C-alpha cells in the first residue's frame, strides 16, 4: 500500500527534477497509481515526445525508455530498473532482414514491432504497435512486408491484410505465447457467454477462442464499452488495475487464466525503485550510436506519421 509520505516524496522529487512519470499498463498497480500517465506502448510513445518537461521517468521495460529517449533526445530519461528488459525485443537477426531485402528488393518494407531494440528498429522502415499494426501495414506501398520480431502479431496482421505478403520472423512474447488454450476453455465453461478479449501476441490456439483481439488499450476500451458482466482477459495481469478503475461501480468482473500471465521484467518496476531513481537520478537512458539512433528514430517517426492518418 502506498503511504501519504511516499506520495508526498514522489510529488516533491518530481517538482525538483521537472519530471513526469509514464507507466505501462503491465507494471505493478502501486506504480501505476504514482504515475502521471498510464498507457500502452503507442500512447506513451506519442505522449513522451510532446510533454514539456525536463525529465521522463519511464516505468516500463528498456525498449520503451529507449524509444522515449530517441523521440526526446534533449530530455533526461530515467528507468527505475534498467535491467527490466523484453526477451522478444532481441529476437531478430540481421541476416533475416538482409535476406528478405535481397530477395524482394524495393518491393519490401520491414515493419518492426515497437517491442524491439533500437538496433532492430534501425534496420527497419517503420515501427508499429499492436494498436496500429494492421492500419500501418495496409498503408505501406510495398506488397511484401517482413514483420519483426513477433510472429504471432505478424500472423494476426497477415490475416487482416490479405492483400499483402506478410513474412514472419521467429520471435514471440513468452508470456502471451504461454497462455494455454485449455485454461481459456476452462474459463469459458465457468463463465458461459463471457467475451474473450485477447492480445494478438497470444498463440494461435488461444487466439482461436477469442471474441475480440486488440492492443492493451483496445482491450480496456472493449471491456468498458461492453454490456457483459464477466470478461475473460488474455494478456498480462497488470492490466487488471486499469480495467477495475475504468469500470468501478459497474459490477463487471475480469478473469485471467489460472496460470497468471505475469511479466517478470515489468514486475521489477516497484514503487521503491521508482522513488530511488527520482531521488538519485539513477537509471539514466542514453542514446545509442548516431547511425543506430538516426535509423531507429526515422522508423518511430514514420509510425507516428502514419498512425496519425
CSV table of N, CA, C and O in Angstrom, one decimal, residues 214-304:
chain,number,residue,atom,x,y,z
A,214,UNK,N,-7.0,-7.2,-29.8
A,214,UNK,CA,-6.6,-5.8,-29.9
A,214,UNK,C,-5.5,-5.5,-28.9
A,214,UNK,O,-5.1,-6.4,-28.1
A,215,UNK,N,-5.0,-4.3,-29.0
A,215,UNK,CA,-3.9,-3.9,-28.1
A,215,UNK,C,-4.4,-3.8,-26.6
A,215,UNK,O,-5.7,-3.9,-26.4
A,216,UNK,N,-3.6,-3.6,-25.7
A,216,UNK,CA,-4.0,-3.5,-24.3
A,216,UNK,C,-5.0,-2.4,-24.2
A,216,UNK,O,-6.1,-2.6,-23.5
A,217,UNK,N,-4.8,-1.2,-24.8
A,217,UNK,CA,-5.8,-0.1,-24.7
A,217,UNK,C,-7.1,-0.5,-25.3
A,217,UNK,O,-8.2,-0.2,-24.8
A,218,UNK,N,-7.0,-1.2,-26.4
A,218,UNK,CA,-8.2,-1.6,-27.1
A,218,UNK,C,-9.0,-2.7,-26.3
A,218,UNK,O,-10.3,-2.7,-26.3
A,219,UNK,N,-8.3,-3.5,-25.6
A,219,UNK,CA,-9.0,-4.5,-24.7
A,219,UNK,C,-9.7,-3.8,-23.6
A,219,UNK,O,-10.9,-4.1,-23.3
A,220,UNK,N,-9.0,-2.8,-23.0
A,220,UNK,CA,-9.7,-2.0,-22.0
A,220,UNK,C,-10.9,-1.3,-22.5
A,220,UNK,O,-12.0,-1.3,-21.9
A,221,UNK,N,-10.8,-0.7,-23.7
A,221,UNK,CA,-12.0,0.1,-24.2
A,221,UNK,C,-13.1,-0.9,-24.5
A,221,UNK,O,-14.3,-0.5,-24.3
A,222,UNK,N,-12.8,-2.1,-25.0
A,222,UNK,CA,-13.9,-3.1,-25.3
A,222,UNK,C,-14.6,-3.5,-24.0
A,222,UNK,O,-15.8,-3.7,-24.0
A,223,UNK,N,-13.8,-3.7,-23.0
A,223,UNK,CA,-14.4,-4.1,-21.7
A,223,UNK,C,-15.3,-3.0,-21.1
A,223,UNK,O,-16.3,-3.2,-20.6
A,224,UNK,N,-14.8,-1.7,-21.2
A,224,UNK,CA,-15.5,-0.6,-20.7
A,224,UNK,C,-16.8,-0.4,-21.5
A,224,UNK,O,-17.9,-0.2,-20.9
A,225,UNK,N,-16.8,-0.6,-22.8
A,225,UNK,CA,-18.0,-0.3,-23.6
A,225,UNK,C,-18.9,-1.5,-23.6
A,225,UNK,O,-20.1,-1.4,-23.9
A,226,UNK,N,-18.5,-2.7,-23.3
A,226,UNK,CA,-19.3,-3.9,-23.4
A,226,UNK,C,-20.4,-4.0,-22.3
A,226,UNK,O,-20.4,-3.3,-21.3
A,227,UNK,N,-21.4,-4.8,-22.6
A,227,UNK,CA,-22.6,-4.9,-21.8
A,227,UNK,C,-22.5,-6.1,-20.9
A,227,UNK,O,-23.4,-6.3,-20.0
A,228,UNK,N,-21.6,-7.0,-21.1
A,228,UNK,CA,-21.5,-8.2,-20.3
A,228,UNK,C,-21.0,-7.9,-18.9
A,228,UNK,O,-20.4,-6.8,-18.6
A,229,UNK,N,-21.3,-8.9,-18.0
A,229,UNK,CA,-20.8,-8.7,-16.6
A,229,UNK,C,-19.4,-9.3,-16.4
A,229,UNK,O,-18.5,-8.7,-15.7
A,230,UNK,N,-19.1,-10.4,-17.1
A,230,UNK,CA,-17.9,-11.1,-16.9
A,230,UNK,C,-17.1,-11.1,-18.2
A,230,UNK,O,-17.6,-11.2,-19.3
A,231,UNK,N,-15.7,-10.9,-18.1
A,231,UNK,CA,-14.9,-10.8,-19.2
A,231,UNK,C,-13.6,-11.7,-19.0
A,231,UNK,O,-13.1,-11.7,-17.9
A,232,UNK,N,-13.2,-12.5,-20.0
A,232,UNK,CA,-12.0,-13.3,-19.9
A,232,UNK,C,-10.9,-12.5,-20.6
A,232,UNK,O,-11.0,-12.2,-21.8
A,233,UNK,N,-9.8,-12.2,-19.9
A,233,UNK,CA,-8.8,-11.3,-20.4
A,233,UNK,C,-7.5,-12.2,-20.7
A,233,UNK,O,-7.0,-12.8,-19.8
A,234,UNK,N,-7.1,-12.1,-21.9
A,234,UNK,CA,-5.9,-12.8,-22.3
A,234,UNK,C,-4.7,-11.8,-22.6
A,234,UNK,O,-4.4,-11.5,-23.8
A,235,UNK,N,-4.2,-11.3,-21.6
A,235,UNK,CA,-2.9,-10.5,-21.7
A,235,UNK,C,-2.3,-10.5,-20.3
A,235,UNK,O,-2.8,-11.1,-19.3
A,236,UNK,N,-1.3,-9.7,-20.1
A,236,UNK,CA,-0.6,-9.6,-18.8
A,236,UNK,C,-1.5,-9.1,-17.7
A,236,UNK,O,-2.2,-8.1,-17.9
A,237,UNK,N,-1.4,-9.8,-16.6
A,237,UNK,CA,-2.3,-9.5,-15.5
A,237,UNK,C,-2.3,-8.0,-14.9
A,237,UNK,O,-3.2,-7.6,-14.3
A,238,UNK,N,-1.2,-7.3,-15.2
A,238,UNK,CA,-1.0,-6.0,-14.8
A,238,UNK,C,-2.2,-5.0,-15.2
A,238,UNK,O,-2.4,-4.0,-14.6
A,239,UNK,N,-2.8,-5.4,-16.3
A,239,UNK,CA,-3.9,-4.6,-16.9
A,239,UNK,C,-5.1,-4.6,-16.0
A,239,UNK,O,-6.0,-3.8,-16.2
A,240,UNK,N,-5.2,-5.5,-15.1
A,240,UNK,CA,-6.4,-5.7,-14.2
A,240,UNK,C,-6.7,-4.3,-13.5
A,240,UNK,O,-7.8,-4.0,-13.3
A,241,UNK,N,-5.6,-3.7,-13.0
A,241,UNK,CA,-5.8,-2.4,-12.2
A,241,UNK,C,-6.6,-1.4,-13.1
A,241,UNK,O,-7.6,-0.8,-12.6
A,242,UNK,N,-6.2,-1.2,-14.3
A,242,UNK,CA,-6.8,-0.2,-15.1
A,242,UNK,C,-8.3,-0.6,-15.5
A,242,UNK,O,-9.2,0.2,-15.5
A,243,UNK,N,-8.4,-1.9,-15.7
A,243,UNK,CA,-9.8,-2.4,-16.0
A,243,UNK,C,-10.7,-2.1,-14.8
A,243,UNK,O,-11.9,-1.7,-15.0
A,244,UNK,N,-10.2,-2.4,-13.6
A,244,UNK,CA,-11.1,-2.2,-12.5
A,244,UNK,C,-11.3,-0.7,-12.2
A,244,UNK,O,-12.4,-0.3,-11.8
A,245,UNK,N,-10.3,0.1,-12.4
A,245,UNK,CA,-10.5,1.5,-12.2
A,245,UNK,C,-11.6,2.1,-13.2
A,245,UNK,O,-12.4,2.9,-12.8
A,246,UNK,N,-11.5,1.7,-14.5
A,246,UNK,CA,-12.3,2.2,-15.5
A,246,UNK,C,-13.8,1.7,-15.4
A,246,UNK,O,-14.7,2.3,-16.0
A,247,UNK,N,-14.0,0.6,-14.7
A,247,UNK,CA,-15.3,0.0,-14.6
A,247,UNK,C,-15.9,0.0,-13.2
A,247,UNK,O,-16.8,-0.7,-12.9
A,248,UNK,N,-15.2,0.8,-12.3
A,248,UNK,CA,-15.6,0.8,-10.9
A,248,UNK,C,-17.1,1.1,-10.8
A,248,UNK,O,-17.6,2.0,-11.4
A,249,UNK,N,-17.8,0.3,-9.9
A,249,UNK,CA,-19.3,0.6,-9.7
A,249,UNK,C,-20.2,-0.1,-10.7
A,249,UNK,O,-21.4,0.0,-10.6
A,250,UNK,N,-19.6,-0.7,-11.7
A,250,UNK,CA,-20.5,-1.4,-12.8
A,250,UNK,C,-20.8,-2.8,-12.5
A,250,UNK,O,-21.7,-3.4,-13.1
A,251,UNK,N,-20.1,-3.4,-11.5
A,251,UNK,CA,-20.2,-4.8,-11.3
A,251,UNK,C,-19.5,-5.8,-12.2
A,251,UNK,O,-19.6,-7.0,-12.1
A,252,UNK,N,-18.7,-5.2,-13.2
A,252,UNK,CA,-18.0,-6.0,-14.1
A,252,UNK,C,-16.9,-6.8,-13.4
A,252,UNK,O,-16.3,-6.2,-12.5
A,253,UNK,N,-16.6,-8.0,-13.9
A,253,UNK,CA,-15.6,-8.9,-13.3
A,253,UNK,C,-14.7,-9.3,-14.4
A,253,UNK,O,-15.1,-9.6,-15.5
A,254,UNK,N,-13.4,-9.5,-14.1
A,254,UNK,CA,-12.4,-9.8,-15.1
A,254,UNK,C,-11.6,-11.1,-14.6
A,254,UNK,O,-11.2,-11.2,-13.5
A,255,UNK,N,-11.5,-12.0,-15.6
A,255,UNK,CA,-11.0,-13.3,-15.2
A,255,UNK,C,-9.8,-13.6,-16.1
A,255,UNK,O,-9.9,-13.5,-17.4
A,256,UNK,N,-8.7,-14.0,-15.5
A,256,UNK,CA,-7.4,-14.3,-16.2
A,256,UNK,C,-7.1,-15.8,-16.1
A,256,UNK,O,-7.7,-16.4,-15.2
A,257,UNK,N,-6.3,-16.3,-17.0
A,257,UNK,CA,-6.0,-17.7,-16.9
A,257,UNK,C,-5.4,-18.1,-15.6
A,257,UNK,O,-4.8,-17.3,-14.9
A,258,UNK,N,-5.7,-19.4,-15.2
A,258,UNK,CA,-5.2,-19.9,-13.9
A,258,UNK,C,-3.7,-19.7,-13.7
A,258,UNK,O,-3.2,-19.4,-12.6
A,259,UNK,N,-2.9,-20.0,-14.8
A,259,UNK,CA,-1.5,-19.7,-14.7
A,259,UNK,C,-1.4,-18.2,-15.0
A,259,UNK,O,-1.5,-17.7,-16.1
A,260,UNK,N,-1.1,-17.4,-13.9
A,260,UNK,CA,-1.1,-16.0,-14.0
A,260,UNK,C,-0.2,-15.4,-15.1
A,260,UNK,O,1.0,-15.7,-15.1
A,261,UNK,N,-0.7,-14.7,-16.1
A,261,UNK,CA,0.2,-14.1,-17.1
A,261,UNK,C,0.9,-12.9,-16.6
A,261,UNK,O,0.4,-11.8,-16.7
A,262,UNK,N,2.1,-13.1,-16.0
A,262,UNK,CA,2.8,-12.1,-15.3
A,262,UNK,C,4.1,-11.9,-16.1
A,262,UNK,O,4.8,-12.8,-16.4
A,263,UNK,N,4.5,-10.6,-16.3
A,263,UNK,CA,5.8,-10.3,-16.9
A,263,UNK,C,6.8,-10.0,-15.8
A,263,UNK,O,6.7,-9.0,-15.1
A,264,UNK,N,7.8,-10.9,-15.6
A,264,UNK,CA,8.8,-10.7,-14.5
A,264,UNK,C,9.6,-9.4,-14.7
A,264,UNK,O,10.0,-8.8,-13.7
A,265,UNK,N,9.8,-9.0,-16.0
A,265,UNK,CA,10.5,-7.7,-16.2
A,265,UNK,C,9.7,-6.5,-15.8
A,265,UNK,O,10.2,-5.6,-15.1
A,266,UNK,N,8.4,-6.5,-16.1
A,266,UNK,CA,7.5,-5.4,-15.7
A,266,UNK,C,7.4,-5.4,-14.2
A,266,UNK,O,7.3,-4.3,-13.5
A,267,UNK,N,7.4,-6.6,-13.5
A,267,UNK,CA,7.3,-6.7,-12.1
A,267,UNK,C,8.5,-6.1,-11.4
A,267,UNK,O,8.5,-5.9,-10.1
A,268,UNK,N,9.6,-5.9,-12.1
A,268,UNK,CA,10.8,-5.4,-11.5
A,268,UNK,C,10.6,-3.9,-11.1
A,268,UNK,O,11.4,-3.3,-10.3
A,269,UNK,N,9.6,-3.3,-11.8
A,269,UNK,CA,9.4,-1.8,-11.6
A,269,UNK,C,8.5,-1.6,-10.3
A,269,UNK,O,7.3,-1.7,-10.4
A,270,UNK,N,9.2,-1.4,-9.2
A,270,UNK,CA,8.5,-1.2,-7.9
A,270,UNK,C,8.4,0.3,-7.5
A,270,UNK,O,9.2,1.1,-8.1
A,271,UNK,N,7.5,0.6,-6.6
A,271,UNK,CA,7.4,1.9,-6.1
A,271,UNK,C,8.7,2.4,-5.5
A,271,UNK,O,9.2,3.5,-5.6
A,272,UNK,N,9.4,1.5,-4.8
A,272,UNK,CA,10.7,1.8,-4.1
A,272,UNK,C,11.8,2.2,-5.1
A,272,UNK,O,12.5,3.1,-5.0
A,273,UNK,N,11.8,1.4,-6.2
A,273,UNK,CA,12.8,1.7,-7.3
A,273,UNK,C,12.4,3.0,-8.0
A,273,UNK,O,13.3,3.7,-8.5
A,274,UNK,N,11.2,3.2,-8.1
A,274,UNK,CA,10.7,4.5,-8.8
A,274,UNK,C,11.2,5.7,-8.0
A,274,UNK,O,11.8,6.6,-8.5
A,275,UNK,N,11.0,5.6,-6.7
A,275,UNK,CA,11.4,6.7,-5.8
A,275,UNK,C,12.9,6.9,-5.8
A,275,UNK,O,13.5,8.0,-5.9
A,276,UNK,N,13.7,5.7,-5.8
A,276,UNK,CA,15.1,5.8,-5.8
A,276,UNK,C,15.6,6.4,-7.0
A,276,UNK,O,16.6,7.3,-7.0
A,277,UNK,N,15.1,6.1,-8.2
A,277,UNK,CA,15.6,6.7,-9.4
A,277,UNK,C,15.3,8.2,-9.5
A,277,UNK,O,16.1,9.0,-10.0
A,278,UNK,N,14.1,8.6,-9.0
A,278,UNK,CA,13.8,10.0,-8.9
A,278,UNK,C,14.8,10.8,-7.9
A,278,UNK,O,15.2,11.9,-8.2
A,279,UNK,N,15.0,10.1,-6.8
A,279,UNK,CA,15.9,10.8,-5.8
A,279,UNK,C,17.3,10.9,-6.3
A,279,UNK,O,18.0,11.9,-6.1
A,280,UNK,N,17.8,9.8,-6.9
A,280,UNK,CA,19.3,9.8,-7.2
A,280,UNK,C,19.6,10.1,-8.6
A,280,UNK,O,20.8,10.2,-9.0
A,281,UNK,N,18.6,10.2,-9.5
A,281,UNK,CA,18.8,10.3,-10.9
A,281,UNK,C,19.5,9.1,-11.5
A,281,UNK,O,20.2,9.2,-12.6
A,282,UNK,N,19.2,8.0,-11.0
A,282,UNK,CA,19.8,6.7,-11.4
A,282,UNK,C,19.0,6.1,-12.6
A,282,UNK,O,17.8,6.5,-12.8
A,283,UNK,N,19.6,5.2,-13.3
A,283,UNK,CA,18.9,4.5,-14.4
A,283,UNK,C,18.8,5.4,-15.6
A,283,UNK,O,17.8,5.2,-16.4
A,284,UNK,N,19.7,6.3,-15.8
A,284,UNK,CA,19.6,7.2,-17.0
A,284,UNK,C,19.8,6.5,-18.3
A,284,UNK,O,20.7,5.7,-18.4
A,285,UNK,N,18.9,6.7,-19.2
A,285,UNK,CA,19.0,6.1,-20.5
A,285,UNK,C,19.7,7.0,-21.5
A,285,UNK,O,19.3,8.1,-21.7
A,286,UNK,N,20.7,6.4,-22.2
A,286,UNK,CA,21.5,7.2,-23.1
A,286,UNK,C,21.1,6.9,-24.5
A,286,UNK,O,20.3,6.0,-24.8
A,287,UNK,N,21.5,7.7,-25.5
A,287,UNK,CA,21.3,7.5,-26.9
A,287,UNK,C,22.2,6.4,-27.4
A,287,UNK,O,23.4,6.4,-27.0
A,288,UNK,N,21.8,5.5,-28.3
A,288,UNK,CA,22.7,4.6,-29.0
A,288,UNK,C,23.6,5.4,-30.0
A,288,UNK,O,23.4,6.6,-30.2
A,289,UNK,N,24.6,4.8,-30.6
A,289,UNK,CA,25.4,5.4,-31.6
A,289,UNK,C,24.5,6.1,-32.7
A,289,UNK,O,23.4,5.6,-33.0
A,290,UNK,N,25.1,7.2,-33.2
A,290,UNK,CA,24.2,8.0,-34.1
A,290,UNK,C,23.6,7.2,-35.3
A,290,UNK,O,22.5,7.5,-35.7
A,291,UNK,N,24.4,6.3,-35.9
A,291,UNK,CA,23.9,5.6,-37.0
A,291,UNK,C,22.7,4.7,-36.7
A,291,UNK,O,21.8,4.5,-37.4
A,292,UNK,N,22.7,4.2,-35.4
A,292,UNK,CA,21.6,3.4,-34.9
A,292,UNK,C,20.4,4.3,-34.5
A,292,UNK,O,19.3,4.1,-34.9
A,293,UNK,N,20.8,5.4,-33.8
A,293,UNK,CA,19.7,6.3,-33.3
A,293,UNK,C,19.0,7.0,-34.5
A,293,UNK,O,17.8,7.1,-34.5
A,294,UNK,N,19.7,7.4,-35.6
A,294,UNK,CA,19.0,8.0,-36.7
A,294,UNK,C,18.1,7.1,-37.4
A,294,UNK,O,16.9,7.5,-37.7
A,295,UNK,N,18.5,5.8,-37.6
A,295,UNK,CA,17.6,4.9,-38.3
A,295,UNK,C,16.4,4.5,-37.4
A,295,UNK,O,15.3,4.4,-37.9
A,296,UNK,N,16.6,4.3,-36.1
A,296,UNK,CA,15.5,3.9,-35.2
A,296,UNK,C,14.6,5.1,-35.1
A,296,UNK,O,13.3,4.9,-35.1
A,297,UNK,N,15.1,6.3,-35.0
A,297,UNK,CA,14.2,7.5,-34.8
A,297,UNK,C,13.3,7.6,-36.1
A,297,UNK,O,12.2,8.0,-36.0
A,298,UNK,N,13.9,7.4,-37.3
A,298,UNK,CA,13.2,7.5,-38.5
A,298,UNK,C,12.0,6.5,-38.6
A,298,UNK,O,10.9,6.9,-39.0
A,299,UNK,N,12.3,5.3,-38.1
A,299,UNK,CA,11.2,4.3,-38.1
A,299,UNK,C,10.1,4.6,-37.1
A,299,UNK,O,8.9,4.5,-37.4
A,300,UNK,N,10.5,5.2,-36.0
A,300,UNK,CA,9.5,5.6,-35.0
A,300,UNK,C,8.7,6.8,-35.5
A,300,UNK,O,7.5,6.9,-35.3
A,301,UNK,N,9.4,7.7,-36.1
A,301,UNK,CA,8.7,8.9,-36.6
A,301,UNK,C,7.7,8.6,-37.7
A,301,UNK,O,6.6,9.1,-37.8
A,302,UNK,N,8.1,7.7,-38.6
A,302,UNK,CA,7.2,7.3,-39.6
A,302,UNK,C,6.0,6.6,-39.0
A,302,UNK,O,4.9,6.7,-39.5
A,303,UNK,N,6.1,5.8,-38.0
A,303,UNK,CA,5.0,5.2,-37.3
A,303,UNK,C,4.0,6.3,-36.8
A,303,UNK,O,2.8,6.2,-37.0
A,304,UNK,N,4.6,7.3,-36.2
A,304,UNK,CA,3.7,8.4,-35.6
A,304,UNK,C,3.0,9.1,-36.8
A,304,UNK,O,1.8,9.5,-36.7
